[in-house]
């Protein structure tokens, strides 16, 4: 089975801290995605990556950056965390030809105080 | 840009059928999807339908697509308490990331 692992289930950070959210997949998928999920707003795409060292902005990239140095790992970085970045963050991956078959991690609930 | 709309809540009694509705705006959508999110978990693909199909059935799940009205529905027959979850409609037009709706929270009353 495909496994998408997010390093932390819960994270509490202070305003202004630099925050790293890590995601690793074990199926050699080319495409990886970061979403945030908020009640009443659904899933919103932050960034995605088609390949190593490649990144594309999603719908809400402001305040975030990403890193894809290795194919299996896609990191989301909050340069200076703010309270409005308190959210559930979901990582997903899929192979190059199967855009519909997104595999999701269990999510990281980030609280910024 | 593309938009996918769905109602936020649905409550049904155990054993009844559930129907979750979704509308989308992108007329070039080629695939439409239903994902399920159980409490404390990520999303899982339930089923999907190609835009040239009207209906797809998979055990207790029936997907209906009205391409003219850009309307998609998911019917769950004999709804069980284990079906309680958030259901997301999503669409894709071409080689672009999926666009998700806001999710419908299905509550099943025993």
Coordinates of C-alpha atoms in Angstrom, one line a residue:
Chain A
X1 CA 0.0 0.0 0.0
X2 CA 1.1 3.5 -0.7
X3 CA 2.1 5.4 2.4
X4 CA 2.2 9.2 2.8
X5 CA 3.7 10.0 6.1
X6 CA 3.5 13.4 7.7
X7 CA 6.0 13.8 10.5
X8 CA 3.8 15.3 13.1
X9 CA 0.1 14.8 14.0
X10 CA -0.1 17.9 16.2
X11 CA 2.2 20.9 16.4
X12 CA 2.0 24.0 18.5
X13 CA 4.2 27.0 17.6
X14 CA 4.5 30.6 18.6
X15 CA 3.8 33.6 16.3
X16 CA 7.0 34.5 14.4
X17 CA 8.6 31.0 14.6
X18 CA 9.9 29.3 11.5
X19 CA 7.9 26.0 11.0
X20 CA 8.8 23.0 8.9
X21 CA 6.1 20.4 8.0
X22 CA 7.6 17.3 6.5
X23 CA 5.9 14.8 4.2
X24 CA 7.4 11.6 2.8
X25 CA 5.9 9.1 0.3
X26 CA 7.2 5.6 -0.4
X27 CA 5.8 5.0 -3.9
X28 CA 8.2 7.0 -6.1
X29 CA 5.5 9.4 -7.0
X30 CA 6.4 12.4 -9.2
X31 CA 3.7 14.7 -8.0
X32 CA 3.3 16.0 -4.4
X33 CA 0.9 18.6 -3.0
X34 CA 0.3 20.6 0.2
X35 CA -3.2 21.6 1.1
X36 CA -4.7 23.3 4.1
X37 CA -8.1 22.3 5.4
X38 CA -10.3 24.7 7.3
X39 CA -13.9 24.3 8.5
X40 CA -16.3 25.6 5.9
X41 CA -13.5 26.3 3.4
X42 CA -12.6 22.8 2.4
X43 CA -9.2 22.0 0.9
X44 CA -7.1 24.8 -0.6
X45 CA -4.0 24.1 -2.5
X46 CA -0.9 25.9 -1.2
X47 CA 1.9 24.5 -3.4
X48 CA 2.7 21.5 -5.5
X49 CA 5.6 19.9 -7.2
X50 CA 5.9 17.9 -10.4
X51 CA 9.5 16.7 -9.8
X52 CA 12.6 17.1 -7.7
X53 CA 13.5 20.8 -7.3
X54 CA 10.4 21.9 -9.1
X55 CA 7.6 23.8 -7.4
X56 CA 4.4 25.5 -8.5
X57 CA 2.2 27.9 -6.6
X58 CA -1.3 26.8 -5.8
X59 CA -4.2 29.0 -4.8
X60 CA -2.9 30.3 -1.5
X61 CA 0.9 30.4 -1.5
X62 CA 1.3 33.6 0.5
X63 CA 3.2 33.1 3.7
X64 CA 4.5 29.7 2.7
X65 CA 7.4 28.2 0.8
X66 CA 8.3 24.6 -0.1
X67 CA 11.4 22.4 -0.7
X68 CA 11.7 19.3 -2.8
X69 CA 15.3 18.2 -2.7
X70 CA 14.5 14.5 -2.9
X71 CA 11.7 12.8 -4.8
X72 CA 10.2 11.2 -1.8
X73 CA 10.1 14.3 0.5
X74 CA 8.2 17.5 0.2
X75 CA 8.5 20.1 2.9
X76 CA 6.2 23.0 3.7
X77 CA 7.8 26.0 5.3
X78 CA 6.2 28.8 7.2
X79 CA 8.9 31.4 7.3
X80 CA 7.2 33.4 10.1
X81 CA 4.2 31.7 11.5
X82 CA 1.0 33.7 12.1
X83 CA -2.2 32.9 13.9
X84 CA -4.1 32.8 10.7
X85 CA -2.0 29.8 9.7
X86 CA -3.5 27.7 12.4
X87 CA -5.0 24.9 10.3
X88 CA -5.0 21.2 9.3
X89 CA -2.3 20.7 6.7
X90 CA -2.6 17.7 4.4
X91 CA 0.1 16.3 2.1
X92 CA -0.8 14.2 -0.9
X93 CA 1.0 12.5 -3.7
X94 CA 0.3 10.8 -7.0
X95 CA 2.1 9.3 -9.9
X96 CA 2.6 11.2 -13.2
X97 CA -0.2 9.6 -15.1
X98 CA -2.8 9.1 -12.3
X99 CA -3.8 12.6 -11.3
X100 CA -7.1 11.3 -9.8
X101 CA -5.5 8.8 -7.5
X102 CA -4.3 11.2 -4.9
X103 CA -2.9 9.5 -1.8
X104 CA -3.2 11.6 1.4
X105 CA -1.3 11.7 4.6
X106 CA -3.2 11.8 7.9
X107 CA -2.6 15.5 8.3
X108 CA -0.8 17.8 10.7
X109 CA -2.9 20.0 13.0
X110 CA -0.9 23.2 13.5
X111 CA -1.8 25.7 16.1
X112 CA 0.0 29.0 16.1
X113 CA -0.3 30.9 19.4
Chain B
X1 CA -11.4 30.1 -11.9
X2 CA -13.0 26.8 -11.5
X3 CA -15.5 26.3 -8.6
X4 CA -17.0 23.3 -7.0
X5 CA -20.0 23.7 -4.7
X6 CA -21.7 21.3 -2.3
X7 CA -23.9 21.6 0.7
X8 CA -22.1 21.4 4.0
X9 CA -24.2 19.1 6.0
X10 CA -26.5 16.0 5.5
X11 CA -28.1 13.9 8.1
X12 CA -29.8 10.6 7.4
X13 CA -31.1 7.6 9.4
X14 CA -29.3 4.3 9.3
X15 CA -30.6 2.1 6.5
X16 CA -31.8 5.0 4.4
X17 CA -30.2 6.2 1.2
X18 CA -27.9 9.3 1.3
X19 CA -27.6 11.6 -1.7
X20 CA -24.8 14.1 -1.7
X21 CA -25.0 16.7 -4.5
X22 CA -22.3 18.8 -6.1
X23 CA -22.1 21.4 -8.9
X24 CA -19.1 22.6 -10.8
X25 CA -18.3 25.3 -13.2
X26 CA -15.5 24.1 -15.4
X27 CA -17.1 22.8 -18.7
X28 CA -13.8 21.2 -19.7
X29 CA -13.8 18.9 -16.7
X30 CA -12.7 15.5 -17.8
X31 CA -12.9 13.6 -14.6
X32 CA -15.0 14.1 -11.5
X33 CA -14.3 12.5 -8.1
X34 CA -15.7 11.7 -4.8
X35 CA -13.3 11.5 -1.8
X36 CA -14.1 10.4 1.7
X37 CA -12.5 11.8 4.9
X38 CA -13.1 9.9 8.1
X39 CA -12.4 11.6 11.5
X40 CA -8.7 12.1 12.1
X41 CA -7.6 10.8 8.7
X42 CA -6.6 12.1 5.3
X43 CA -8.9 11.8 2.2
X44 CA -9.4 8.6 0.4
X45 CA -10.6 8.2 -3.2
X46 CA -14.1 6.6 -3.2
X47 CA -14.9 6.6 -6.8
X48 CA -14.6 8.7 -10.0
X49 CA -16.4 9.1 -13.3
X50 CA -15.3 10.2 -16.7
X51 CA -17.1 13.1 -18.2
X52 CA -18.5 11.0 -21.1
X53 CA -20.4 8.8 -18.7
X54 CA -23.8 9.3 -17.1
X55 CA -23.7 6.9 -14.3
X56 CA -21.3 4.6 -12.4
X57 CA -22.2 2.0 -9.9
X58 CA -19.9 0.4 -7.4
X59 CA -21.6 -1.8 -4.8
X60 CA -23.6 0.6 -2.5
X61 CA -22.3 3.7 -4.3
X62 CA -24.0 5.2 -7.4
X63 CA -22.5 8.3 -9.1
X64 CA -24.8 10.3 -11.5
X65 CA -23.4 12.9 -13.8
X66 CA -25.5 15.5 -15.6
X67 CA -23.0 17.2 -17.8
X68 CA -25.5 19.7 -19.2
X69 CA -26.3 21.0 -15.8
X70 CA -22.8 20.4 -14.4
X71 CA -24.3 18.4 -11.6
X72 CA -22.7 15.4 -9.9
X73 CA -24.3 13.3 -7.2
X74 CA -23.2 10.4 -4.9
X75 CA -25.9 8.0 -3.7
X76 CA -25.1 5.7 -0.8
X77 CA -27.6 2.9 -0.5
X78 CA -28.4 1.4 3.0
X79 CA -26.3 4.0 4.8
X80 CA -24.5 2.7 7.8
X81 CA -22.9 4.5 10.8
X82 CA -19.5 3.7 9.3
X83 CA -20.4 6.0 6.4
X84 CA -20.3 9.0 8.7
X85 CA -17.6 11.2 7.3
X86 CA -16.9 14.3 5.2
X87 CA -17.4 13.7 1.4
X88 CA -15.6 15.9 -1.0
X89 CA -16.5 16.4 -4.6
X90 CA -13.5 17.3 -6.9
X91 CA -13.0 17.9 -10.6
X92 CA -10.1 18.0 -13.0
X93 CA -9.8 19.6 -16.4
X94 CA -6.6 18.6 -18.1
X95 CA -3.3 18.1 -16.5
X96 CA -3.9 20.3 -13.5
X97 CA -4.4 19.7 -9.8
X98 CA -7.8 18.7 -8.5
X99 CA -10.3 21.4 -7.5
X100 CA -12.2 20.3 -4.4
X101 CA -15.5 21.4 -3.0
X102 CA -15.8 22.4 0.6
X103 CA -17.0 19.0 1.7
X104 CA -20.4 17.6 2.9
X105 CA -20.4 16.3 6.5
X106 CA -22.7 13.2 6.5
X107 CA -24.1 12.2 9.9
X108 CA -25.8 8.9 10.2
X109 CA -28.3 8.5 13.0
X110 CA -28.8 5.0 14.4

